[in-house]
CSV table of C-alpha atoms in Angstrom, one decimal:
chain,number,residue,atom,x,y,z
X,160,MET,CA,0.2,0.0,0.2
X,161,TYR,CA,1.6,3.0,-1.5
X,162,MET,CA,1.4,6.6,1.5
X,163,ASN,CA,2.9,9.8,0.4
X,164,VAL,CA,4.6,11.8,2.6
X,165,VAL,CA,1.8,14.4,3.8
X,166,GLU,CA,-0.5,10.8,4.2
X,167,ILE,CA,1.9,9.7,6.4
X,168,THR,CA,2.7,12.7,8.6
X,169,ARG,CA,-1.2,12.9,8.8
X,170,SER,CA,-1.2,9.9,10.5
X,171,LEU,CA,1.2,10.1,12.9
X,172,VAL,CA,-0.3,13.8,13.2
X,173,LYS,CA,-4.0,11.9,14.2
X,174,SER,CA,-2.4,9.3,16.2
X,175,LEU,CA,-1.4,11.8,18.9
X,176,ASN,CA,-3.9,11.8,21.9
X,177,ARG,CA,-5.2,15.1,23.4
X,178,ASP,CA,-1.9,15.3,26.3
X,179,GLU,CA,0.7,14.9,23.1
X,180,LEU,CA,-1.1,17.2,20.9
X,181,GLN,CA,-0.5,20.1,23.3
X,182,LEU,CA,2.9,18.8,24.1
X,183,CYS,CA,3.8,18.9,20.2
X,184,ARG,CA,2.5,22.0,19.7
X,185,ARG,CA,4.6,23.6,22.4
X,186,MET,CA,7.7,22.0,20.9
X,187,LEU,CA,6.5,23.1,17.1
X,188,SER,CA,6.5,26.7,19.2
X,189,PHE,CA,9.9,26.7,20.7
X,190,LEU,CA,11.7,25.8,17.0
X,191,ASP,CA,10.0,29.6,16.1
X,192,LYS,CA,13.5,31.9,15.9
X,193,ARG,CA,11.4,34.5,16.0
X,194,GLY,CA,9.8,33.5,19.5
X,195,GLU,CA,6.4,32.4,20.8
X,196,LYS,CA,4.4,35.4,19.7
X,197,ARG,CA,4.6,34.2,15.7
X,198,ILE,CA,3.0,31.0,14.7
X,199,SER,CA,5.8,29.0,12.9
X,200,LYS,CA,5.1,27.5,9.7
X,201,SER,CA,6.0,23.9,11.4
X,202,LEU,CA,3.0,24.5,13.6
X,203,GLN,CA,0.8,25.9,11.0
X,204,LEU,CA,1.6,23.0,8.5
X,205,PHE,CA,0.7,20.6,11.9
X,206,GLU,CA,-2.7,22.6,12.6
X,207,LEU,CA,-3.5,22.2,8.8
X,208,LEU,CA,-3.1,18.2,8.7
X,209,ILE,CA,-5.6,18.2,11.6
X,210,THR,CA,-8.0,20.1,10.4
X,211,SER,CA,-7.7,20.4,6.8
X,212,GLU,CA,-8.8,18.2,4.1
X,213,ALA,CA,-6.1,19.4,1.8
X,214,ASN,CA,-3.9,16.1,0.6
X,215,SER,CA,-1.4,17.3,-1.9
X,216,SER,CA,2.1,18.7,-1.2
X,217,ASN,CA,0.9,21.9,-3.4
X,218,GLU,CA,-2.4,22.5,-1.9
X,219,LEU,CA,-0.6,22.4,1.7
X,220,SER,CA,2.1,24.5,0.1
X,221,ILE,CA,-0.1,27.3,-1.1
X,222,LYS,CA,-2.1,27.5,2.2
X,223,ILE,CA,1.3,27.8,4.0
X,224,TYR,CA,3.9,30.0,1.6
X,225,GLY,CA,0.8,31.6,-0.8
X,226,GLU,CA,2.3,29.6,-3.4
X,227,LYS,CA,3.9,26.3,-4.4
X,228,LYS,CA,7.4,25.9,-3.2
X,229,LYS,CA,8.0,22.1,-3.5
X,230,GLU,CA,11.9,22.2,-2.0
X,231,ASN,CA,10.9,24.5,0.8
X,232,PHE,CA,7.4,22.3,1.8
X,233,SER,CA,9.6,19.2,1.5
X,234,LYS,CA,12.0,20.3,3.9
X,235,LEU,CA,9.2,21.6,6.0
X,236,ILE,CA,7.1,18.5,6.2
X,237,SER,CA,10.3,16.1,6.8
X,238,ARG,CA,11.3,18.0,9.8
X,239,LEU,CA,7.8,18.2,11.0
X,240,ARG,CA,7.7,14.0,10.8
X,241,GLN,CA,10.7,14.1,12.8
X,242,LYS,CA,9.3,16.3,15.2
X,243,VAL,CA,6.1,14.4,15.7
X,244,MET,CA,7.8,11.0,16.0
X,245,ASP,CA,10.3,12.5,18.7
X,246,CYS,CA,6.9,13.8,19.9
X,247,LEU,CA,5.8,10.0,20.3
X,248,LEU,CA,8.7,8.7,22.1
X,249,LEU,CA,9.6,11.3,24.6
X,250,ASP,CA,9.7,9.1,28.3
X,251,VAL,CA,6.4,11.5,29.6
X,252,ASN,CA,4.5,10.2,26.5
X,253,ILE,CA,5.3,6.8,26.7
X,254,GLU,CA,5.3,6.9,30.6
X,255,ARG,CA,1.6,8.8,30.5
X,256,PRO,CA,-1.1,6.5,32.5
X,257,ASN,CA,-3.7,4.6,30.6
X,258,THR,CA,-1.3,4.9,27.3
X,259,TYR,CA,0.7,1.5,26.8
X,260,SER,CA,1.4,-1.8,28.6
X,261,LEU,CA,4.0,-2.4,30.8
X,262,ARG,CA,5.7,-4.0,27.7
X,263,SER,CA,5.2,-2.2,25.7
X,264,LYS,CA,6.4,0.9,27.4
X,265,THR,CA,9.9,-1.3,28.6
X,266,LEU,CA,10.3,-2.0,24.9
X,267,TYR,CA,10.1,1.7,23.6
X,268,VAL,CA,12.6,2.4,26.8
X,269,ILE,CA,15.0,-0.6,25.7
X,270,ARG,CA,15.0,0.3,21.9
X,271,LYS,CA,16.0,3.9,22.8
X,272,GLU,CA,18.6,2.9,25.4
X,273,LEU,CA,20.2,0.5,23.1
X,274,SER,CA,21.2,3.2,20.5
X,275,VAL,CA,21.9,5.4,23.4
X,276,ILE,CA,24.7,2.5,24.0
X,277,GLN,CA,25.8,1.9,20.4
X,278,ILE,CA,26.8,5.8,20.7
X,279,LEU,CA,28.8,5.2,23.3
X,280,ILE,CA,30.7,2.5,22.5
X,281,VAL,CA,31.4,4.2,19.4
X,282,ARG,CA,32.7,7.6,21.2
X,283,GLY,CA,35.1,5.0,23.6
X,284,LYS,CA,33.1,5.5,26.4
X,285,GLN,CA,32.8,1.8,27.1
X,286,LYS,CA,32.5,1.7,31.4
X,287,ALA,CA,29.2,3.6,31.2
X,288,ALA,CA,28.0,1.7,28.0
X,289,SER,CA,28.8,-1.8,29.8
X,290,VAL,CA,26.6,-0.5,33.1
X,291,MET,CA,23.9,0.6,30.9
X,292,LEU,CA,23.9,-2.6,29.0
X,293,GLU,CA,23.6,-5.2,31.8
X,294,GLN,CA,20.4,-3.0,32.7
X,295,THR,CA,19.0,-3.1,29.5
X,296,ILE,CA,19.5,-6.6,29.0
X,297,GLN,CA,18.1,-7.8,32.1
X,298,LYS,CA,14.8,-5.7,31.4
X,299,ALA,CA,14.9,-7.4,28.0
X,300,LYS,CA,14.9,-10.8,29.9
X,301,ASP,CA,12.3,-10.1,32.2
X,302,LEU,CA,9.6,-9.4,29.5
X,303,GLU,CA,11.0,-12.2,27.0
X,304,LEU,CA,12.0,-9.5,24.2
X,305,PHE,CA,13.9,-11.7,22.5
X,306,GLU,CA,15.0,-9.8,19.6
X,307,ASP,CA,16.2,-6.7,21.7
X,308,LEU,CA,17.7,-8.7,23.7
X,309,LEU,CA,19.8,-10.2,21.3
X,310,ILE,CA,20.9,-7.1,20.0
X,311,GLY,CA,21.8,-6.2,23.5
X,312,LEU,CA,23.8,-9.4,23.6
X,313,LYS,CA,25.4,-9.1,20.4
X,314,LEU,CA,27.2,-5.9,22.1
X,315,LYS,CA,27.8,-7.5,25.0
X,316,MET,CA,29.8,-9.8,23.1
X,317,THR,CA,31.5,-7.1,20.6
X,318,THR,CA,32.8,-5.1,24.0
X,319,CYS,CA,33.9,-8.4,26.1
X,320,SER,CA,36.0,-9.7,23.4
X,321,TYR,CA,38.7,-6.9,23.8
X,322,SER,CA,38.4,-6.7,27.5
X,323,GLU,CA,36.8,-9.6,29.6
X,324,GLY,CA,38.3,-12.7,27.7
X,325,PHE,CA,37.2,-15.7,26.1
X,326,THR,CA,35.7,-17.0,29.1
X,327,GLU,CA,33.2,-14.4,29.3
X,328,TYR,CA,33.0,-14.2,25.9
X,329,ASN,CA,32.2,-17.9,25.2
X,330,SER,CA,29.6,-17.5,28.2
X,331,VAL,CA,27.8,-14.4,26.5
X,332,TYR,CA,27.9,-16.2,23.1
X,333,ASN,CA,26.4,-19.2,24.8
X,334,GLU,CA,23.6,-17.0,25.9
X,335,TYR,CA,23.0,-15.3,22.9
X,336,THR,CA,22.7,-18.8,20.9
X,337,ASP,CA,20.2,-20.4,23.9
X,338,THR,CA,18.2,-17.1,23.3
X,339,LEU,CA,18.0,-17.1,19.5
X,340,GLU,CA,16.4,-20.4,19.9
X,341,SER,CA,14.2,-19.2,22.2
X,342,LEU,CA,13.3,-16.3,19.6
X,343,GLN,CA,13.2,-19.0,17.0
X,344,LEU,CA,10.4,-21.3,19.5
X,345,CYS,CA,8.4,-18.0,20.2
X,346,PHE,CA,8.1,-17.2,16.0
X,347,GLN,CA,7.0,-20.6,15.4
X,348,VAL,CA,4.4,-20.2,17.9
X,349,GLU,CA,3.2,-17.0,16.9
X,350,ARG,CA,3.3,-17.7,13.4
X,351,LEU,CA,1.3,-21.1,14.0
X,352,TYR,CA,-1.2,-18.3,15.5
X,353,GLY,CA,-1.5,-16.0,13.0
X,354,PHE,CA,-1.9,-19.0,10.4
X,355,ILE,CA,-4.5,-20.5,12.1
X,356,GLY,CA,-5.9,-16.9,12.2
X,357,ALA,CA,-6.0,-16.6,8.7
X,358,ILE,CA,-7.6,-19.9,7.8
X,359,SER,CA,-10.2,-19.5,10.5
X,360,THR,CA,-11.3,-16.4,8.7
X,361,PHE,CA,-10.5,-16.4,5.1
X,362,LYS,CA,-11.2,-20.2,4.8
X,363,LYS,CA,-13.1,-23.0,5.9
X,364,TRP,CA,-11.6,-25.4,8.2
X,365,THR,CA,-11.1,-28.4,7.0
X,366,ASN,CA,-10.0,-31.6,9.0
X,367,GLU,CA,-6.5,-31.2,7.6
X,368,ASN,CA,-6.4,-28.4,8.9
X,369,ASN,CA,-7.1,-29.7,12.5
X,370,GLU,CA,-4.6,-32.5,11.8
X,371,PHE,CA,-1.7,-29.9,10.8
X,372,LEU,CA,-2.7,-27.6,14.5
X,373,ARG,CA,-2.8,-30.8,16.4
X,374,GLU,CA,0.8,-32.0,14.7
X,375,GLU,CA,2.7,-28.3,15.3
X,376,ILE,CA,1.0,-28.3,19.1
X,377,VAL,CA,3.1,-31.9,19.6
X,378,LYS,CA,6.2,-30.4,18.2
X,379,ILE,CA,6.2,-27.2,20.2
X,380,GLU,CA,5.1,-28.8,23.2
X,381,ALA,CA,8.2,-31.6,22.6
X,382,ASN,CA,10.7,-28.7,22.7
X,383,PRO,CA,11.9,-28.5,26.4
X,384,LYS,CA,12.2,-24.5,26.3
X,385,SER,CA,8.0,-24.6,25.6
X,386,LYS,CA,7.4,-25.3,29.2
X,387,ASN,CA,9.4,-22.3,30.6
X,388,LEU,CA,8.6,-19.6,28.0
X,389,ARG,CA,5.6,-17.3,29.0
X,390,THR,CA,5.0,-16.4,25.3
X,391,VAL,CA,5.1,-19.8,24.4
X,392,ARG,CA,2.6,-20.7,26.9
X,393,TYR,CA,0.3,-17.3,25.9
X,394,TYR,CA,0.0,-18.0,22.2
X,395,LEU,CA,-0.5,-22.0,23.3
X,396,THR,CA,-3.8,-21.2,24.7
X,397,PHE,CA,-5.6,-19.6,21.7
X,398,LEU,CA,-4.4,-22.8,20.0
X,399,TYR,CA,-5.7,-25.2,22.0
X,400,ALA,CA,-8.9,-23.6,22.4
X,401,GLN,CA,-9.0,-23.4,18.4
X,402,TYR,CA,-8.3,-27.3,18.9
X,403,TYR,CA,-10.7,-28.5,20.8
X,404,GLN,CA,-13.7,-25.9,19.7
X,405,THR,CA,-13.5,-27.5,16.1
X,406,LEU,CA,-13.3,-30.7,17.7
X,407,ASN,CA,-16.7,-29.7,19.5
X,408,ASN,CA,-14.8,-30.2,22.9
X,409,TYR,CA,-15.5,-26.8,24.3
X,410,SER,CA,-15.5,-28.2,28.0
X,411,GLU,CA,-11.3,-28.7,27.2
X,412,ALA,CA,-11.4,-25.3,25.2
X,413,GLU,CA,-12.6,-23.8,27.9
X,414,LYS,CA,-9.9,-24.5,30.8
X,415,HIS,CA,-7.2,-23.2,27.8
X,416,LEU,CA,-9.3,-20.2,27.6
X,417,LYS,CA,-9.5,-19.3,31.6
X,418,ARG,CA,-5.8,-19.8,31.8
X,419,GLN,CA,-5.8,-17.3,28.8
X,420,VAL,CA,-7.4,-14.9,30.7
X,421,ASP,CA,-5.6,-15.5,33.8
X,422,ILE,CA,-2.2,-14.7,32.3
X,423,THR,CA,-3.4,-11.6,30.9
X,424,ILE,CA,-4.3,-10.2,34.2
X,425,ASN,CA,-1.5,-11.8,36.6
X,426,ASP,CA,1.9,-12.3,33.5
X,427,LEU,CA,3.5,-8.9,34.0
X,428,VAL,CA,4.3,-10.0,30.0
X,429,PHE,CA,0.8,-10.0,28.8
X,430,SER,CA,-0.9,-7.9,31.0
X,431,GLN,CA,-2.4,-5.3,29.4
X,432,LYS,CA,-6.0,-4.0,28.7
X,433,SER,CA,-6.3,-5.1,24.9
X,434,LYS,CA,-5.2,-8.4,25.6
X,435,GLN,CA,-7.9,-8.8,28.6
X,436,ALA,CA,-10.5,-7.7,26.4
X,437,LEU,CA,-9.2,-10.2,23.6
X,438,ALA,CA,-9.3,-13.0,26.3
X,439,TYR,CA,-12.9,-12.6,27.8
X,440,VAL,CA,-14.1,-12.3,24.2
X,441,ASN,CA,-12.6,-15.8,23.6
X,442,LEU,CA,-14.1,-17.0,26.8
X,443,ALA,CA,-17.3,-15.2,26.0
X,444,GLN,CA,-18.0,-17.0,22.7
X,445,ASN,CA,-16.9,-20.8,24.1
X,446,TYR,CA,-19.5,-19.9,26.9
X,447,ILE,CA,-22.0,-19.2,24.0
X,448,TYR,CA,-21.3,-22.7,22.3
X,449,LEU,CA,-21.6,-24.3,25.5
X,450,SER,CA,-24.8,-23.3,25.8
X,451,LYS,CA,-24.3,-21.0,28.6
X,452,TYR,CA,-25.6,-17.5,27.5
X,453,THR,CA,-25.8,-15.7,30.7
X,454,LEU,CA,-22.3,-16.5,31.6
X,455,ALA,CA,-21.2,-15.7,28.1
X,456,GLU,CA,-22.9,-12.1,28.5
X,457,THR,CA,-21.8,-11.1,31.7
X,458,THR,CA,-17.8,-12.3,30.8
X,459,ALA,CA,-18.1,-10.3,27.4
X,460,LYS,CA,-18.9,-7.4,30.2
X,461,GLN,CA,-15.8,-7.6,31.4
X,462,VAL,CA,-14.6,-5.7,28.3
X,463,ILE,CA,-16.3,-2.6,29.3
X,464,PRO,CA,-13.7,-1.4,31.2
X,465,LEU,CA,-10.9,-2.4,29.3
X,466,VAL,CA,-11.6,-1.0,25.8
X,467,SER,CA,-13.8,1.7,24.0
X,468,VAL,CA,-16.5,-0.1,22.4
X,469,LYS,CA,-15.7,2.0,19.2
X,470,PHE,CA,-12.5,-0.7,19.2
X,471,VAL,CA,-12.8,-4.4,17.8
X,472,ASN,CA,-12.6,-6.1,20.2
X,473,GLY,CA,-15.5,-3.8,21.8
X,474,LEU,CA,-17.6,-4.1,19.5
X,475,TYR,CA,-17.1,-8.0,19.3
X,476,ALA,CA,-17.9,-8.3,23.0
X,477,LEU,CA,-21.5,-6.3,22.6
X,478,GLU,CA,-22.0,-8.6,19.7
X,479,ILE,CA,-21.6,-11.8,21.8
X,480,ARG,CA,-23.8,-10.1,24.2
X,481,PHE,CA,-26.3,-9.7,21.7
X,482,PHE,CA,-25.9,-13.7,20.8
X,483,ALA,CA,-26.5,-14.2,24.5
X,484,PHE,CA,-29.5,-12.1,24.8
X,485,PHE,CA,-31.1,-13.3,21.9
X,486,TYR,CA,-31.0,-17.2,22.1
X,487,LEU,CA,-32.2,-16.3,25.6
X,488,SER,CA,-35.1,-14.7,24.1
X,489,SER,CA,-34.5,-11.4,25.8
X,490,TYR,CA,-35.1,-9.4,22.4
X,491,ASP,CA,-35.9,-6.1,23.7
X,492,LYS,CA,-32.4,-6.6,25.3
X,493,ALA,CA,-30.9,-8.0,22.3
X,494,LEU,CA,-32.3,-5.2,20.2
X,495,ALA,CA,-31.0,-2.6,22.5
X,496,LEU,CA,-27.2,-4.0,22.3
X,497,VAL,CA,-27.3,-4.1,18.3
X,498,ASN,CA,-28.6,-0.5,18.2
X,499,ASN,CA,-25.3,0.4,20.1
X,500,LEU,CA,-22.9,-1.9,17.9
X,501,LEU,CA,-24.6,0.2,15.1
X,502,LYS,CA,-24.3,3.5,16.7
X,503,GLU,CA,-20.7,2.9,17.9
X,504,SER,CA,-19.6,1.7,14.4
X,505,GLU,CA,-20.9,4.5,12.6
X,506,GLU,CA,-17.3,6.1,12.0
X,507,THR,CA,-15.8,2.8,11.4
X,508,ASN,CA,-15.0,1.4,7.8
X,509,PHE,CA,-16.7,-1.7,9.1
X,510,LYS,CA,-19.3,-1.9,6.1
X,511,PHE,CA,-19.4,-5.8,5.9
X,512,GLN,CA,-20.1,-5.7,9.6
X,513,ARG,CA,-22.6,-3.1,9.9
X,514,ASP,CA,-24.8,-4.6,7.0
X,515,LYS,CA,-24.8,-7.7,9.5
X,516,TRP,CA,-25.5,-6.1,12.5
X,517,GLU,CA,-28.2,-4.3,10.5
X,518,TYR,CA,-29.5,-8.0,9.3
X,519,LEU,CA,-29.2,-9.2,13.1
X,520,LYS,CA,-31.6,-6.1,14.0
X,521,ALA,CA,-33.5,-7.2,11.3
X,522,VAL,CA,-33.7,-10.7,12.9
X,523,THR,CA,-34.9,-9.5,16.3
X,524,LEU,CA,-37.1,-7.1,14.9
X,525,PHE,CA,-38.9,-10.3,13.0
X,526,MET,CA,-38.7,-12.0,16.6
X,527,LEU,CA,-40.8,-9.0,18.0
X,528,ASN,CA,-43.2,-9.7,15.4
X,529,GLU,CA,-42.3,-6.2,14.4
X,530,PHE,CA,-42.0,-7.5,10.6
X,531,SER,CA,-42.7,-3.8,8.6
X,532,ALA,CA,-39.8,-2.4,10.5
X,533,ALA,CA,-37.8,-5.6,9.7
X,534,ASP,CA,-38.2,-5.5,6.0
X,535,GLN,CA,-37.3,-2.1,5.3
X,536,LEU,CA,-34.1,-2.7,7.1
X,537,LEU,CA,-33.7,-6.1,4.9
X,538,LEU,CA,-34.3,-3.6,1.6
X,539,LYS,CA,-31.2,-1.6,2.7
X,540,ILE,CA,-28.7,-4.1,3.4
X,541,ASN,CA,-26.0,-3.8,0.6
X,542,GLU,CA,-22.8,-5.3,1.6
X,543,ILE,CA,-24.3,-8.9,2.5
X,544,GLU,CA,-25.0,-9.3,-1.1
X,545,THR,CA,-21.4,-9.4,-1.8
X,546,ASP,CA,-21.1,-12.8,0.6
X,547,LYS,CA,-21.3,-15.9,-1.4
X,548,ASN,CA,-21.6,-17.8,1.4
X,549,GLY,CA,-23.8,-17.8,4.7
X,550,TRP,CA,-25.1,-14.3,5.2
X,551,ASN,CA,-26.3,-13.7,1.6
X,552,ILE,CA,-28.3,-16.6,1.5
X,553,ALA,CA,-29.4,-16.1,5.1
X,554,MET,CA,-30.6,-12.4,4.5
X,555,ARG,CA,-32.4,-14.2,1.8
X,556,PHE,CA,-34.1,-16.8,3.4
X,557,MET,CA,-35.6,-14.0,6.1
X,558,THR,CA,-36.9,-11.8,3.4
X,559,VAL,CA,-39.0,-14.8,2.3
X,560,LEU,CA,-39.8,-15.8,6.0
X,561,ASN,CA,-40.8,-12.0,6.8
X,562,SER,CA,-43.1,-11.7,3.5
X,563,ILE,CA,-44.5,-14.6,4.7
X,564,GLU,CA,-45.1,-13.7,7.7
X,565,ARG,CA,-47.1,-10.4,6.2
X,566,LYS,CA,-48.9,-12.4,3.9
X,567,ASN,CA,-46.8,-11.0,0.7
X,568,PHE,CA,-47.1,-14.0,-0.9
X,569,ASP,CA,-45.6,-12.7,-4.2
X,570,ILE,CA,-42.8,-11.0,-3.0
X,571,ALA,CA,-42.0,-14.4,-1.3
X,572,ASP,CA,-42.1,-16.2,-4.5
X,573,ALA,CA,-40.2,-13.5,-6.5
X,574,LYS,CA,-37.6,-13.7,-3.6
X,575,ILE,CA,-37.7,-17.5,-3.7
X,576,GLU,CA,-37.4,-17.3,-7.5
X,577,SER,CA,-34.2,-15.0,-7.5
X,578,THR,CA,-32.6,-17.2,-4.5
X,579,ARG,CA,-33.1,-19.8,-7.1
X,580,LYS,CA,-31.2,-17.9,-9.5
X,581,HIS,CA,-28.4,-16.9,-7.2
X,582,ILE,CA,-27.9,-20.4,-5.8
X,583,SER,CA,-26.9,-21.8,-9.7
X,584,ASN,CA,-25.1,-19.2,-10.5
X,585,ILE,CA,-22.4,-18.2,-7.5
X,586,ASP,CA,-19.3,-20.2,-7.5
X,587,VAL,CA,-19.1,-21.6,-3.9
X,588,ASN,CA,-21.7,-24.5,-2.9
X,589,ILE,CA,-24.2,-23.8,-0.5
X,590,SER,CA,-24.2,-25.9,2.9
X,591,ASN,CA,-26.1,-28.9,2.5
X,592,ARG,CA,-28.7,-27.4,5.1
X,593,ASP,CA,-29.1,-24.3,3.5
X,594,LYS,CA,-30.0,-26.7,0.0
X,595,LEU,CA,-32.7,-28.3,2.3
X,596,ILE,CA,-34.4,-24.8,3.6
X,597,PHE,CA,-34.4,-23.9,0.5
X,598,TYR,CA,-36.3,-27.2,-1.1
X,599,VAL,CA,-39.0,-26.8,1.7
X,600,LEU,CA,-39.4,-22.4,1.1
X,601,GLN,CA,-39.8,-24.2,-2.8
X,602,LYS,CA,-42.6,-26.6,-1.8
X,603,LEU,CA,-44.2,-23.6,0.2
X,604,SER,CA,-44.4,-21.7,-2.8
X,605,GLU,CA,-46.0,-24.5,-4.9
X,606,ASN,CA,-48.3,-25.2,-1.9
X,607,SER,CA,-49.5,-21.2,-2.2
X,608,TYR,CA,-47.9,-21.6,1.4
X,609,ASN,CA,-50.4,-23.9,2.8
X,610,PHE,CA,-48.0,-25.3,6.0
X,611,ASN,CA,-50.4,-28.2,6.7
X,612,LYS,CA,-50.3,-29.3,3.0
X,613,THR,CA,-46.5,-29.0,2.6
X,614,ALA,CA,-45.6,-30.5,5.9
X,615,LYS,CA,-46.8,-34.0,4.4
X,616,ASP,CA,-44.3,-33.2,1.5
X,617,VAL,CA,-41.3,-32.2,3.2
X,618,GLN,CA,-41.5,-34.0,6.5
X,619,ALA,CA,-38.3,-35.9,5.8
X,620,GLN,CA,-36.4,-32.4,5.3
X,621,ILE,CA,-37.8,-31.2,8.1
X,622,ASN,CA,-36.3,-34.1,10.2
X,623,GLU,CA,-33.2,-33.6,8.8
X,624,LEU,CA,-32.7,-30.1,10.0
X,625,SER,CA,-33.8,-30.9,13.5
X,626,ALA,CA,-31.6,-33.8,13.7
X,627,LEU,CA,-28.6,-33.0,16.4
X,628,ASN,CA,-24.9,-33.2,15.8
X,629,ASN,CA,-24.5,-33.2,11.7
X,630,GLU,CA,-23.9,-31.9,8.6
X,631,THR,CA,-27.6,-30.2,8.2
X,632,SER,CA,-27.4,-29.8,12.0
X,633,TRP,CA,-28.6,-25.8,13.1
X,634,LYS,CA,-25.2,-24.1,14.3
X,635,LEU,CA,-24.8,-21.6,17.0
X,636,LEU,CA,-23.3,-17.9,16.0
X,637,THR,CA,-24.2,-18.8,12.6
X,638,PRO,CA,-26.1,-16.3,10.6
X,639,GLU,CA,-29.4,-18.4,10.8
X,640,CYS,CA,-31.0,-16.8,13.8
X,641,VAL,CA,-34.0,-17.9,13.8
X,642,ILE,CA,-34.1,-21.6,13.4
X,643,PHE,CA,-35.7,-22.5,10.3
X,644,GLN,CA,-37.4,-25.7,11.6
X,645,GLN,CA,-39.3,-24.3,14.9
X,646,TRP,CA,-40.2,-21.6,12.6
X,647,PHE,CA,-42.0,-23.9,10.5
X,648,GLN,CA,-43.6,-25.7,13.2
X,649,TRP,CA,-44.8,-22.5,14.4
X,650,LYS,CA,-46.8,-22.0,11.2
X,651,LEU,CA,-48.0,-25.0,11.5
X,652,ASP,CA,-49.4,-24.8,14.6
X,653,GLY,CA,-50.5,-21.4,14.6
X,654,VAL,CA,-48.5,-20.4,17.5
X,655,ARG,CA,-45.6,-18.5,18.4
X,656,THR,CA,-43.6,-20.3,21.0
X,657,GLU,CA,-39.9,-19.3,22.6
X,658,LEU,CA,-37.0,-20.2,20.7
X,659,LYS,CA,-35.8,-23.2,21.5
X,660,VAL,CA,-32.1,-23.4,20.8
X,661,PRO,CA,-30.5,-26.7,21.0
X,662,PHE,CA,-27.7,-27.8,23.5
X,663,VAL,CA,-24.5,-28.1,21.3
X,664,TYR,CA,-23.2,-31.8,22.2
X,665,ASP,CA,-19.8,-31.5,23.7
X,666,THR,CA,-17.3,-34.7,22.3
X,667,GLY,CA,-15.0,-34.6,24.8
X,668,HIS,CA,-12.5,-35.5,22.7
X,669,GLU,CA,-8.8,-35.0,23.9
X,670,LEU,CA,-5.5,-33.9,22.5
X,671,LYS,CA,-2.6,-36.4,23.4
X,672,ILE,CA,0.5,-35.2,23.6
X,673,ALA,CA,3.7,-37.4,23.8
X,674,GLN,CA,5.4,-37.3,27.0
């Protein structure tokens, strides 16, 4: 992704919080050789990047100089960018409360110290450099900052090679190689975490993926270092949870996710609010799969004091709470939460997610018998139309159900026909469950929405949809919020009852690790 110098500098400026903005303004004012009473060009540019929509160097140059001055502006914006970066790295900003985690603060301090140590070595101040180096190395060890620890140890090898003798040099070298092995193991587990996350997000999870994950976990656990490296133990909580969840062993996954929460609260390496929020979101989602909806809601609520609701994990926590209330048939509470989701995400670029939440709102209105309001929402959703998998099909089915409830049978027929064409054209096969649902909807259309007559024709399909723990079973946290076979029964009986969410079977399957 390309960004020009103006875009980069504007991003830096807009990353500053209120206190940092004020400090940066003071720094830029001090730069004016003519005194603080006159605003420097650096400060003018700084303010323009905050308030102006101008994006090109020429536009900004004209605002500052009254004309295009390419060379002058290039020097000006380079100086400003450097000053903003200096401001971000000032101790007063790094140490500011509730800004960075202990690990992040220490990382920034260590990297500044290593730069200073290298300068001292070049200038012949070996004693001061050695004293600082020992302190910096210890900080890196304490928080498993292995990349920086390696730089520190390499500097120590350089200095001790001509001052301490072979024994000391060899000792530092051995520590260096040991640290390198620790770094490689940490990189291995972090890479696996990222790889698994990418597969889960963008591809369908397969048995081959699960076997690969199992084999990789076994390899990591076989490494003697894995027992004592906190970074490895932290990321393994994610990997174990993913493995067990894909086997429907949510009870075992719960143990690892609780460990994840404990690590983010008590371990200095990972005790930061964003990681705690993620841990609570993961645990809350697992409680949904265990059909512990009240516990899922209260767990997701723990995220509130940790991160802004506008952040990703804050929004995900709201989504989990929505599903918890929906499955508990508390539709008024679910509606309030999905409205909050839509409000808090207004300024984000989560277009697809926002349309999903609009869909969830429509489903909730459907369950509250507000069919007209649900219909208006379903008509305006656009982004889900680009999804060739579950959300698009679910929205189409929901539109049919809502049209049937409103007795708009012509619209229902038209949507069924358009869905037939859609299914025949898409390049990704729909699920077998969706095929069964569509078959029932087609039969309803053929029978002029006579449910008694249709029930005889589709009994086998309804039985298959109602079965538990097979490929065509209903699943939690999927776009099909209104369980189709239950809705069909409601229409058949002429009575709406509470949604009965099937309990997910927990396999109890365990991962065997060779000791």
